[in-house]
Amino acid sequence: KGQLDPHFYDKVCPQALPVIKSIVEDAIKQEARMGASLLRLHFHDCFVNGCDASVLLDDTDTFIGEKNAAPNMNSLRGFEVIDRIKSALYYVCRGNVVSCADIVAVAARDSVVALGGPSYEVHLGRRDARTASQAAANNSIPAPTLDFSGLVSSFVSHGLTIQDLVLLSGAHTLGFARCTNFRARLYNETWTLEDSQATSLKYICPSESGDGDDNLAQLDGTPAKFDTVYYDWLLQRKGLLHSDQQLYKGDGSGSDGLVKYYSQNSKAFWEDFGVAMIRMGALSPLIGTDGEIRMDCRKVN
Ligand code: HEM
Ligand SMILES: [Ca+2]
Ligand SMILES: [Ca+2]
């Protein structure tokens, strides 16, 4: 069984990584949130049958894809940016050499860097799935309603640790969530939510189901900057999602200590986040002659 390799494209298409980086930077200049969306895309790919670009496949006659699974529908973004990169690379590399799964992994890293976060070497050589499963997406992506133990089980089932959970949740330093994903926390567990945060969120997210469901709130105080404000917010009981605040309960249990540590130690967060991303990026990739290199990231060849 082969392995991923940071230098996989060095000989076959040396321009691949700089081209991805420049298209990602352009997209983020147009809209900072796109960086958050591209980072999340990699997570939602890797947690469903590994980092194999299954998340990019449209529904077909033979399978229902992941795009309309509950965690993804009306929520996942960035598909057009991936398409743009794919076509640019076809031209630059003179053919179909860079897999969609690798594009997603590199775009996630370049997004983190473009928004002020740490760089890390992306391991490459993933190939693309020939199928996708909506049921798998519904079963494998953790829900924001999960308690600490449920979050841990999800990560452990993917071969990841509690530390990975805390680090990778640090991605919520970027981007937004829809009212429908935090309404229950806002109205049914108000005692776990800091007062001023509750007050301002109630303007964005009315209590009535269906009312303002798609209204957006920031996951931390600086949604276009990769920093440790997400962890600071957890310490202040301002976590937006139920699952966020589950990482810090304030009684010393669970991952309280890790959250405190990363909130106070951005250097450690920078280093450890990259390591955790490399670990997530290595979840059961297709390598060697498995899978294919898709021509169009939305369709199997
Ligand atoms: C630990 C379990 C996790 C849960 C329960 C969770 C849940 C969510 C939810 C519900 C949203 C808002 C979606 C919407 O309202 O449309 C969201 C957004 C986001 N998530 Fe997570 N997430 C988790 C872990 C992660 C990980 C591991 C990453 C990446 C490494 C990540 C990256 C993001 C980003 C960047 C956004 C903002 C996206 C945007 O603004 O377009 N999340 N997450
Ligand atoms: Ca996948
Ligand atoms: Ca931030």
mmCIF file of C-alpha atoms and ligand atoms in Angstrom:
data_model
loop_
_atom_site.group_PDB
_atom_site.id
_atom_site.type_symbol
_atom_site.label_atom_id
_atom_site.label_comp_id
_atom_site.label_asym_id
_atom_site.label_seq_id
_atom_site.Cartn_x
_atom_site.Cartn_y
_atom_site.Cartn_z
ATOM 1 C CA LYS A 1 0.000 0.000 0.000
ATOM 2 C CA GLY A 2 1.408 3.316 -1.070
ATOM 3 C CA GLN A 3 1.530 6.565 0.819
ATOM 4 C CA LEU A 4 0.690 10.191 0.326
ATOM 5 C CA ASP A 5 3.683 12.366 -0.507
ATOM 6 C CA PRO A 6 4.075 16.161 -0.251
ATOM 7 C CA HIS A 7 6.164 16.111 -3.447
ATOM 8 C CA PHE A 8 3.735 14.043 -5.532
ATOM 9 C CA TYR A 9 3.298 16.726 -8.211
ATOM 10 C CA ASP A 10 6.827 18.174 -8.140
ATOM 11 C CA LYS A 11 7.883 16.448 -11.374
ATOM 12 C CA VAL A 12 4.552 15.873 -13.157
ATOM 13 C CA CYS A 13 3.177 19.381 -12.676
ATOM 14 C CA PRO A 14 5.422 21.759 -10.738
ATOM 15 C CA GLN A 15 2.991 24.634 -11.305
ATOM 16 C CA ALA A 16 0.041 22.846 -9.680
ATOM 17 C CA LEU A 17 0.445 24.175 -6.144
ATOM 18 C CA PRO A 18 1.169 27.827 -7.052
ATOM 19 C CA VAL A 19 -1.843 27.839 -9.397
ATOM 20 C CA ILE A 20 -4.176 26.482 -6.700
ATOM 21 C CA LYS A 21 -2.844 29.052 -4.256
ATOM 22 C CA SER A 22 -3.432 31.979 -6.584
ATOM 23 C CA ILE A 23 -6.998 30.947 -7.465
ATOM 24 C CA VAL A 24 -7.819 30.432 -3.785
ATOM 25 C CA GLU A 25 -6.342 33.850 -2.942
ATOM 26 C CA ASP A 26 -8.430 35.464 -5.693
ATOM 27 C CA ALA A 27 -11.611 33.815 -4.477
ATOM 28 C CA ILE A 28 -10.934 34.960 -0.903
ATOM 29 C CA LYS A 29 -10.250 38.515 -2.098
ATOM 30 C CA GLN A 30 -13.709 38.441 -3.688
ATOM 31 C CA GLU A 31 -15.283 37.039 -0.549
ATOM 32 C CA ALA A 32 -13.376 36.238 2.641
ATOM 33 C CA ARG A 33 -15.934 33.637 3.684
ATOM 34 C CA MET A 34 -14.904 31.444 0.759
ATOM 35 C CA GLY A 35 -11.793 30.507 2.753
ATOM 36 C CA ALA A 36 -13.987 29.113 5.516
ATOM 37 C CA SER A 37 -16.153 27.282 3.020
ATOM 38 C CA LEU A 38 -13.196 25.613 1.289
ATOM 39 C CA LEU A 39 -11.768 24.481 4.626
ATOM 40 C CA ARG A 40 -15.098 22.933 5.590
ATOM 41 C CA LEU A 41 -15.374 21.194 2.218
ATOM 42 C CA HIS A 42 -12.214 19.212 2.975
ATOM 43 C CA PHE A 43 -13.595 18.147 6.369
ATOM 44 C CA HIS A 44 -16.910 17.018 4.876
ATOM 45 C CA ASP A 45 -15.032 15.095 2.205
ATOM 46 C CA CYS A 46 -12.601 13.342 4.544
ATOM 47 C CA PHE A 47 -15.210 12.274 7.103
ATOM 48 C CA VAL A 48 -17.274 10.445 4.469
ATOM 49 C CA ASN A 49 -15.380 7.438 3.072
ATOM 50 C CA GLY A 50 -12.093 9.308 3.315
ATOM 51 C CA CYS A 51 -10.574 12.226 1.405
ATOM 52 C CA ASP A 52 -11.654 11.068 -2.050
ATOM 53 C CA ALA A 53 -13.629 14.031 -3.439
ATOM 54 C CA SER A 54 -16.859 12.072 -2.976
ATOM 55 C CA VAL A 55 -18.391 15.297 -1.655
ATOM 56 C CA LEU A 56 -18.057 16.945 -5.074
ATOM 57 C CA LEU A 57 -20.152 14.421 -7.012
ATOM 58 C CA ASP A 58 -23.583 15.414 -8.252
ATOM 59 C CA ASP A 59 -26.447 12.929 -7.948
ATOM 60 C CA THR A 60 -26.687 10.396 -10.816
ATOM 61 C CA ASP A 61 -28.967 7.566 -11.921
ATOM 62 C CA THR A 62 -26.805 5.048 -10.055
ATOM 63 C CA PHE A 63 -26.228 6.884 -6.782
ATOM 64 C CA ILE A 64 -27.497 9.762 -4.691
ATOM 65 C CA GLY A 65 -24.537 11.917 -3.776
ATOM 66 C CA GLU A 66 -23.592 13.799 -0.636
ATOM 67 C CA LYS A 67 -24.475 17.326 -1.682
ATOM 68 C CA ASN A 68 -28.061 17.027 -0.498
ATOM 69 C CA ALA A 69 -27.288 15.145 2.700
ATOM 70 C CA ALA A 70 -28.603 16.936 5.790
ATOM 71 C CA PRO A 71 -25.291 18.506 6.907
ATOM 72 C CA ASN A 72 -24.511 19.715 3.375
ATOM 73 C CA MET A 73 -27.719 20.861 1.720
ATOM 74 C CA ASN A 74 -28.027 24.676 1.458
ATOM 75 C CA SER A 75 -24.821 24.847 3.411
ATOM 76 C CA LEU A 76 -21.680 23.555 1.667
ATOM 77 C CA ARG A 77 -20.034 26.111 -0.603
ATOM 78 C CA GLY A 78 -16.991 26.458 -2.819
ATOM 79 C CA PHE A 79 -17.769 23.989 -5.608
ATOM 80 C CA GLU A 80 -17.303 26.672 -8.295
ATOM 81 C CA VAL A 81 -13.837 27.524 -6.960
ATOM 82 C CA ILE A 82 -12.832 23.848 -7.140
ATOM 83 C CA ASP A 83 -14.126 23.710 -10.748
ATOM 84 C CA ARG A 84 -12.121 26.799 -11.631
ATOM 85 C CA ILE A 85 -8.953 25.253 -10.194
ATOM 86 C CA LYS A 86 -9.595 21.967 -11.995
ATOM 87 C CA SER A 87 -9.855 23.643 -15.412
ATOM 88 C CA ALA A 88 -6.840 25.854 -14.795
ATOM 89 C CA LEU A 89 -4.782 22.792 -13.854
ATOM 90 C CA TYR A 90 -5.870 20.865 -16.928
ATOM 91 C CA TYR A 91 -4.362 23.648 -18.976
ATOM 92 C CA VAL A 92 -1.261 24.291 -16.846
ATOM 93 C CA CYS A 93 -0.410 20.605 -16.389
ATOM 94 C CA ARG A 94 -1.238 19.785 -20.028
ATOM 95 C CA GLY A 95 -3.730 17.117 -19.126
ATOM 96 C CA ASN A 96 -5.644 15.495 -16.320
ATOM 97 C CA VAL A 97 -3.015 14.992 -13.577
ATOM 98 C CA VAL A 98 -4.208 16.574 -10.352
ATOM 99 C CA SER A 99 -7.024 14.777 -8.531
ATOM 100 C CA CYS A 100 -10.057 16.635 -7.230
ATOM 101 C CA ALA A 101 -9.389 15.255 -3.742
ATOM 102 C CA ASP A 102 -5.897 16.794 -3.720
ATOM 103 C CA ILE A 103 -7.278 20.101 -5.009
ATOM 104 C CA VAL A 104 -9.696 20.218 -2.070
ATOM 105 C CA ALA A 105 -6.922 19.389 0.426
ATOM 106 C CA VAL A 106 -4.572 22.056 -0.937
ATOM 107 C CA ALA A 107 -7.349 24.659 -1.225
ATOM 108 C CA ALA A 108 -8.153 24.098 2.468
ATOM 109 C CA ARG A 109 -4.529 24.749 3.467
ATOM 110 C CA ASP A 110 -4.216 27.791 1.204
ATOM 111 C CA SER A 111 -7.421 29.191 2.717
ATOM 112 C CA VAL A 112 -6.039 28.873 6.233
ATOM 113 C CA VAL A 113 -2.836 30.634 5.162
ATOM 114 C CA ALA A 114 -4.656 33.389 3.239
ATOM 115 C CA LEU A 115 -6.695 34.241 6.333
ATOM 116 C CA GLY A 116 -3.641 34.500 8.587
ATOM 117 C CA GLY A 117 -3.278 30.924 9.817
ATOM 118 C CA PRO A 118 -0.379 28.483 9.833
ATOM 119 C CA SER A 119 1.050 26.800 6.775
ATOM 120 C CA TYR A 120 1.750 23.075 6.680
ATOM 121 C CA GLU A 121 2.839 20.646 4.005
ATOM 122 C CA VAL A 122 -0.150 18.962 2.365
ATOM 123 C CA HIS A 123 0.486 15.289 1.641
ATOM 124 C CA LEU A 124 -0.623 14.456 -1.908
ATOM 125 C CA GLY A 125 -1.453 11.629 -4.281
ATOM 126 C CA ARG A 126 -5.099 11.039 -3.335
ATOM 127 C CA ARG A 127 -7.310 9.741 -6.120
ATOM 128 C CA ASP A 128 -11.000 10.349 -6.674
ATOM 129 C CA ALA A 129 -13.923 8.104 -5.776
ATOM 130 C CA ARG A 130 -16.130 6.575 -8.463
ATOM 131 C CA THR A 131 -19.191 6.758 -6.272
ATOM 132 C CA ALA A 132 -20.751 8.635 -3.382
ATOM 133 C CA SER A 133 -23.373 7.909 -0.753
ATOM 134 C CA GLN A 134 -25.849 10.281 0.772
ATOM 135 C CA ALA A 135 -26.516 7.851 3.601
ATOM 136 C CA ALA A 136 -22.804 7.716 4.419
ATOM 137 C CA ALA A 137 -22.708 11.521 4.606
ATOM 138 C CA ASN A 138 -25.702 11.578 6.931
ATOM 139 C CA ASN A 139 -24.098 8.958 9.159
ATOM 140 C CA SER A 140 -20.490 10.146 9.206
ATOM 141 C CA ILE A 141 -20.572 13.913 9.642
ATOM 142 C CA PRO A 142 -20.998 14.903 13.300
ATOM 143 C CA ALA A 143 -24.113 16.947 14.088
ATOM 144 C CA PRO A 144 -23.953 20.246 15.994
ATOM 145 C CA THR A 145 -26.452 18.811 18.485
ATOM 146 C CA LEU A 146 -23.942 16.236 19.748
ATOM 147 C CA ASP A 147 -22.658 16.270 23.311
ATOM 148 C CA PHE A 148 -18.962 15.945 24.113
ATOM 149 C CA SER A 149 -19.119 12.144 24.215
ATOM 150 C CA GLY A 150 -20.823 12.002 20.822
ATOM 151 C CA LEU A 151 -18.228 14.305 19.291
ATOM 152 C CA VAL A 152 -15.432 12.186 20.726
ATOM 153 C CA SER A 153 -17.027 8.971 19.401
ATOM 154 C CA SER A 154 -17.311 10.472 15.945
ATOM 155 C CA PHE A 155 -13.677 11.528 15.869
ATOM 156 C CA VAL A 156 -12.435 8.276 17.397
ATOM 157 C CA SER A 157 -14.426 6.311 14.805
ATOM 158 C CA HIS A 158 -12.317 8.139 12.203
ATOM 159 C CA GLY A 159 -9.076 7.281 13.988
ATOM 160 C CA LEU A 160 -8.747 10.760 15.436
ATOM 161 C CA THR A 161 -8.258 11.828 19.062
ATOM 162 C CA ILE A 162 -9.823 14.250 21.537
ATOM 163 C CA GLN A 163 -6.919 16.581 20.831
ATOM 164 C CA ASP A 164 -7.681 16.390 17.092
ATOM 165 C CA LEU A 165 -11.312 17.197 17.898
ATOM 166 C CA VAL A 166 -10.350 20.327 19.807
ATOM 167 C CA LEU A 167 -7.773 21.410 17.230
ATOM 168 C CA LEU A 168 -9.888 20.790 14.141
ATOM 169 C CA SER A 169 -12.923 22.437 15.750
ATOM 170 C CA GLY A 170 -10.585 25.442 15.893
ATOM 171 C CA ALA A 171 -11.493 25.787 12.202
ATOM 172 C CA HIS A 172 -14.605 27.489 13.595
ATOM 173 C CA THR A 173 -12.345 30.514 14.000
ATOM 174 C CA LEU A 174 -13.540 31.104 10.417
ATOM 175 C CA GLY A 175 -16.959 31.482 8.887
ATOM 176 C CA PHE A 176 -20.612 31.396 9.803
ATOM 177 C CA ALA A 177 -23.485 29.148 10.786
ATOM 178 C CA ARG A 178 -27.190 29.377 10.002
ATOM 179 C CA CYS A 179 -29.796 30.073 12.646
ATOM 180 C CA THR A 180 -31.302 26.631 12.179
ATOM 181 C CA ASN A 181 -28.076 25.138 13.541
ATOM 182 C CA PHE A 182 -27.980 27.167 16.771
ATOM 183 C CA ARG A 183 -31.637 27.968 17.531
ATOM 184 C CA ALA A 184 -32.042 25.162 20.041
ATOM 185 C CA ARG A 185 -28.930 26.245 21.903
ATOM 186 C CA LEU A 186 -30.171 29.821 21.917
ATOM 187 C CA TYR A 187 -33.638 29.128 23.322
ATOM 188 C CA ASN A 188 -33.470 25.751 25.059
ATOM 189 C CA GLU A 189 -30.147 25.973 26.872
ATOM 190 C CA THR A 190 -29.772 29.710 27.407
ATOM 191 C CA TRP A 191 -28.081 29.131 30.774
ATOM 192 C CA THR A 192 -25.000 27.814 28.950
ATOM 193 C CA LEU A 193 -24.757 30.964 26.820
ATOM 194 C CA GLU A 194 -23.246 34.297 27.883
ATOM 195 C CA ASP A 195 -25.920 37.030 28.284
ATOM 196 C CA SER A 196 -24.810 39.629 25.729
ATOM 197 C CA GLN A 197 -24.127 36.921 23.145
ATOM 198 C CA ALA A 198 -27.612 35.476 23.729
ATOM 199 C CA THR A 199 -29.196 38.893 23.342
ATOM 200 C CA SER A 200 -27.500 39.707 20.041
ATOM 201 C CA LEU A 201 -28.078 36.231 18.632
ATOM 202 C CA LYS A 202 -31.797 36.485 19.347
ATOM 203 C CA TYR A 203 -32.013 39.377 16.877
ATOM 204 C CA ILE A 204 -30.417 37.223 14.191
ATOM 205 C CA CYS A 205 -32.297 34.051 15.028
ATOM 206 C CA PRO A 206 -35.980 34.257 16.028
ATOM 207 C CA SER A 207 -37.372 31.479 18.200
ATOM 208 C CA GLU A 208 -40.020 30.339 15.743
ATOM 209 C CA SER A 209 -38.892 27.440 13.564
ATOM 210 C CA GLY A 210 -38.886 28.515 9.897
ATOM 211 C CA ASP A 211 -38.375 32.146 10.866
ATOM 212 C CA GLY A 212 -34.940 33.312 9.667
ATOM 213 C CA ASP A 213 -33.587 29.768 9.421
ATOM 214 C CA ASP A 214 -30.832 30.807 7.000
ATOM 215 C CA ASN A 215 -29.757 33.946 8.832
ATOM 216 C CA LEU A 216 -26.045 33.803 9.554
ATOM 217 C CA ALA A 217 -24.054 34.351 12.720
ATOM 218 C CA GLN A 218 -20.278 34.364 13.117
ATOM 219 C CA LEU A 219 -18.677 31.293 14.660
ATOM 220 C CA ASP A 220 -16.241 33.583 16.512
ATOM 221 C CA GLY A 221 -15.571 37.327 16.851
ATOM 222 C CA THR A 222 -13.225 37.400 13.846
ATOM 223 C CA PRO A 223 -14.756 35.155 11.158
ATOM 224 C CA ALA A 224 -12.313 36.272 8.435
ATOM 225 C CA LYS A 225 -9.199 35.864 10.554
ATOM 226 C CA PHE A 226 -7.591 32.603 11.583
ATOM 227 C CA ASP A 227 -6.783 33.169 15.268
ATOM 228 C CA THR A 228 -7.547 31.809 18.753
ATOM 229 C CA VAL A 229 -10.650 33.940 19.329
ATOM 230 C CA TYR A 230 -12.790 30.807 18.851
ATOM 231 C CA TYR A 231 -11.228 29.305 21.995
ATOM 232 C CA ASP A 232 -11.523 32.635 23.846
ATOM 233 C CA TRP A 233 -15.233 32.586 23.045
ATOM 234 C CA LEU A 234 -15.608 29.086 24.448
ATOM 235 C CA LEU A 235 -13.981 30.234 27.710
ATOM 236 C CA GLN A 236 -16.521 33.087 27.793
ATOM 237 C CA ARG A 237 -19.442 30.689 27.101
ATOM 238 C CA LYS A 238 -20.028 32.376 23.748
ATOM 239 C CA GLY A 239 -19.688 29.243 21.614
ATOM 240 C CA LEU A 240 -22.251 29.469 18.800
ATOM 241 C CA LEU A 241 -23.051 25.799 18.281
ATOM 242 C CA HIS A 242 -24.009 23.382 21.024
ATOM 243 C CA SER A 243 -21.098 21.214 19.835
ATOM 244 C CA ASP A 244 -18.671 24.149 20.191
ATOM 245 C CA GLN A 245 -19.565 24.862 23.798
ATOM 246 C CA GLN A 246 -19.404 21.143 24.611
ATOM 247 C CA LEU A 247 -15.625 21.434 24.218
ATOM 248 C CA TYR A 248 -15.516 23.782 27.218
ATOM 249 C CA LYS A 249 -17.918 23.376 30.108
ATOM 250 C CA GLY A 250 -15.917 25.278 32.702
ATOM 251 C CA ASP A 251 -15.874 22.496 35.305
ATOM 252 C CA GLY A 252 -12.511 21.065 34.316
ATOM 253 C CA SER A 253 -14.073 18.030 32.648
ATOM 254 C CA GLY A 254 -13.782 16.856 29.046
ATOM 255 C CA SER A 255 -11.496 18.998 26.920
ATOM 256 C CA ASP A 256 -11.660 22.118 29.159
ATOM 257 C CA GLY A 257 -7.902 22.010 29.687
ATOM 258 C CA LEU A 258 -7.087 21.792 25.981
ATOM 259 C CA VAL A 259 -9.378 24.695 25.116
ATOM 260 C CA LYS A 260 -7.750 26.839 27.800
ATOM 261 C CA TYR A 261 -4.297 25.829 26.598
ATOM 262 C CA TYR A 262 -4.903 26.737 22.942
ATOM 263 C CA SER A 263 -6.677 29.968 23.832
ATOM 264 C CA GLN A 264 -3.540 31.062 25.676
ATOM 265 C CA ASN A 265 -0.974 29.576 23.327
ATOM 266 C CA SER A 266 -1.452 30.547 19.702
ATOM 267 C CA LYS A 267 1.998 29.237 18.802
ATOM 268 C CA ALA A 268 1.024 25.748 19.932
ATOM 269 C CA PHE A 269 -2.316 26.047 18.134
ATOM 270 C CA TRP A 270 -0.512 27.033 14.920
ATOM 271 C CA GLU A 271 1.809 24.029 15.080
ATOM 272 C CA ASP A 272 -0.704 21.468 16.244
ATOM 273 C CA PHE A 273 -3.491 22.549 13.873
ATOM 274 C CA GLY A 274 -1.284 21.761 10.876
ATOM 275 C CA VAL A 275 -0.461 18.324 12.262
ATOM 276 C CA ALA A 276 -4.154 17.619 12.876
ATOM 277 C CA MET A 277 -5.060 18.732 9.341
ATOM 278 C CA ILE A 278 -2.447 16.360 7.926
ATOM 279 C CA ARG A 279 -3.970 13.564 10.027
ATOM 280 C CA MET A 280 -7.492 14.359 8.838
ATOM 281 C CA GLY A 281 -6.221 14.686 5.264
ATOM 282 C CA ALA A 282 -4.868 11.140 5.406
ATOM 283 C CA LEU A 283 -8.210 9.478 6.218
ATOM 284 C CA SER A 284 -8.475 6.411 3.950
ATOM 285 C CA PRO A 285 -7.287 8.006 0.714
ATOM 286 C CA LEU A 286 -7.496 6.121 -2.576
ATOM 287 C CA ILE A 287 -3.942 5.704 -3.814
ATOM 288 C CA GLY A 288 -1.907 4.019 -6.538
ATOM 289 C CA THR A 289 -4.338 2.598 -9.061
ATOM 290 C CA ASP A 290 -7.454 2.790 -6.864
ATOM 291 C CA GLY A 291 -10.157 5.225 -7.923
ATOM 292 C CA GLU A 292 -9.479 7.619 -10.769
ATOM 293 C CA ILE A 293 -8.427 11.144 -11.577
ATOM 294 C CA ARG A 294 -11.709 12.758 -12.398
ATOM 295 C CA MET A 295 -11.909 14.963 -15.496
ATOM 296 C CA ASP A 296 -14.814 16.941 -14.081
ATOM 297 C CA CYS A 297 -14.911 17.084 -10.288
ATOM 298 C CA ARG A 298 -18.717 16.833 -10.323
ATOM 299 C CA LYS A 299 -18.884 13.599 -12.370
ATOM 300 C CA VAL A 300 -17.185 10.228 -12.463
ATOM 301 C CA ASN A 301 -15.220 9.626 -15.686
HETATM 302 C C1 HEM B 1 -16.511 18.788 15.625
HETATM 303 C C2 HEM B 1 -17.605 18.632 14.936
HETATM 304 C C3 HEM B 1 -18.148 19.691 14.020
HETATM 305 C C4 HEM B 1 -19.442 20.067 13.945
HETATM 306 C C5 HEM B 1 -20.602 19.500 14.761
HETATM 307 C C6 HEM B 1 -19.536 21.123 12.974
HETATM 308 C C7 HEM B 1 -20.702 21.744 12.595
HETATM 309 C C8 HEM B 1 -20.772 22.865 11.781
HETATM 310 C C9 HEM B 1 -21.988 23.558 11.458
HETATM 311 C C10 HEM B 1 -23.391 23.149 11.891
HETATM 312 C C11 HEM B 1 -21.651 24.635 10.699
HETATM 313 C C12 HEM B 1 -22.615 25.680 10.122
HETATM 314 C C13 HEM B 1 -23.211 25.161 8.813
HETATM 315 C C14 HEM B 1 -24.417 25.987 8.396
HETATM 316 O O1 HEM B 1 -25.069 26.555 9.264
HETATM 317 O O2 HEM B 1 -24.706 26.045 7.181
HETATM 318 C C15 HEM B 1 -20.217 24.617 10.536
HETATM 319 C C16 HEM B 1 -19.499 25.552 9.839
HETATM 320 C C17 HEM B 1 -18.142 25.458 9.604
HETATM 321 N N1 HEM B 1 -17.337 24.391 9.938
HETATM 322 FE FE1 HEM B 1 -17.797 22.933 11.239
HETATM 323 N N2 HEM B 1 -18.288 21.379 12.481
HETATM 324 C C18 HEM B 1 -17.407 20.532 13.076
HETATM 325 C C19 HEM B 1 -16.062 20.411 12.790
HETATM 326 C C20 HEM B 1 -15.412 21.122 11.809
HETATM 327 C C21 HEM B 1 -14.095 20.820 11.305
HETATM 328 C C22 HEM B 1 -13.253 19.636 11.744
HETATM 329 C C23 HEM B 1 -13.801 21.769 10.360
HETATM 330 C C24 HEM B 1 -12.585 21.899 9.497
HETATM 331 C C25 HEM B 1 -11.406 21.412 9.795
HETATM 332 C C26 HEM B 1 -14.930 22.665 10.299
HETATM 333 C C27 HEM B 1 -14.999 23.803 9.536
HETATM 334 C C28 HEM B 1 -16.082 24.647 9.482
HETATM 335 C C29 HEM B 1 -16.048 25.965 8.875
HETATM 336 C C30 HEM B 1 -14.811 26.669 8.331
HETATM 337 C C31 HEM B 1 -17.358 26.474 8.930
HETATM 338 C C32 HEM B 1 -17.870 27.801 8.343
HETATM 339 C C33 HEM B 1 -18.206 27.565 6.879
HETATM 340 C C34 HEM B 1 -18.699 28.762 6.104
HETATM 341 O O3 HEM B 1 -18.821 29.869 6.640
HETATM 342 O O4 HEM B 1 -18.994 28.554 4.908
HETATM 343 N N3 HEM B 1 -15.898 22.222 11.167
HETATM 344 N N4 HEM B 1 -19.711 23.518 11.198
HETATM 345 CA CA CA B 2 -15.123 11.519 0.868
HETATM 346 CA CA CA B 3 -11.334 34.046 14.027
#
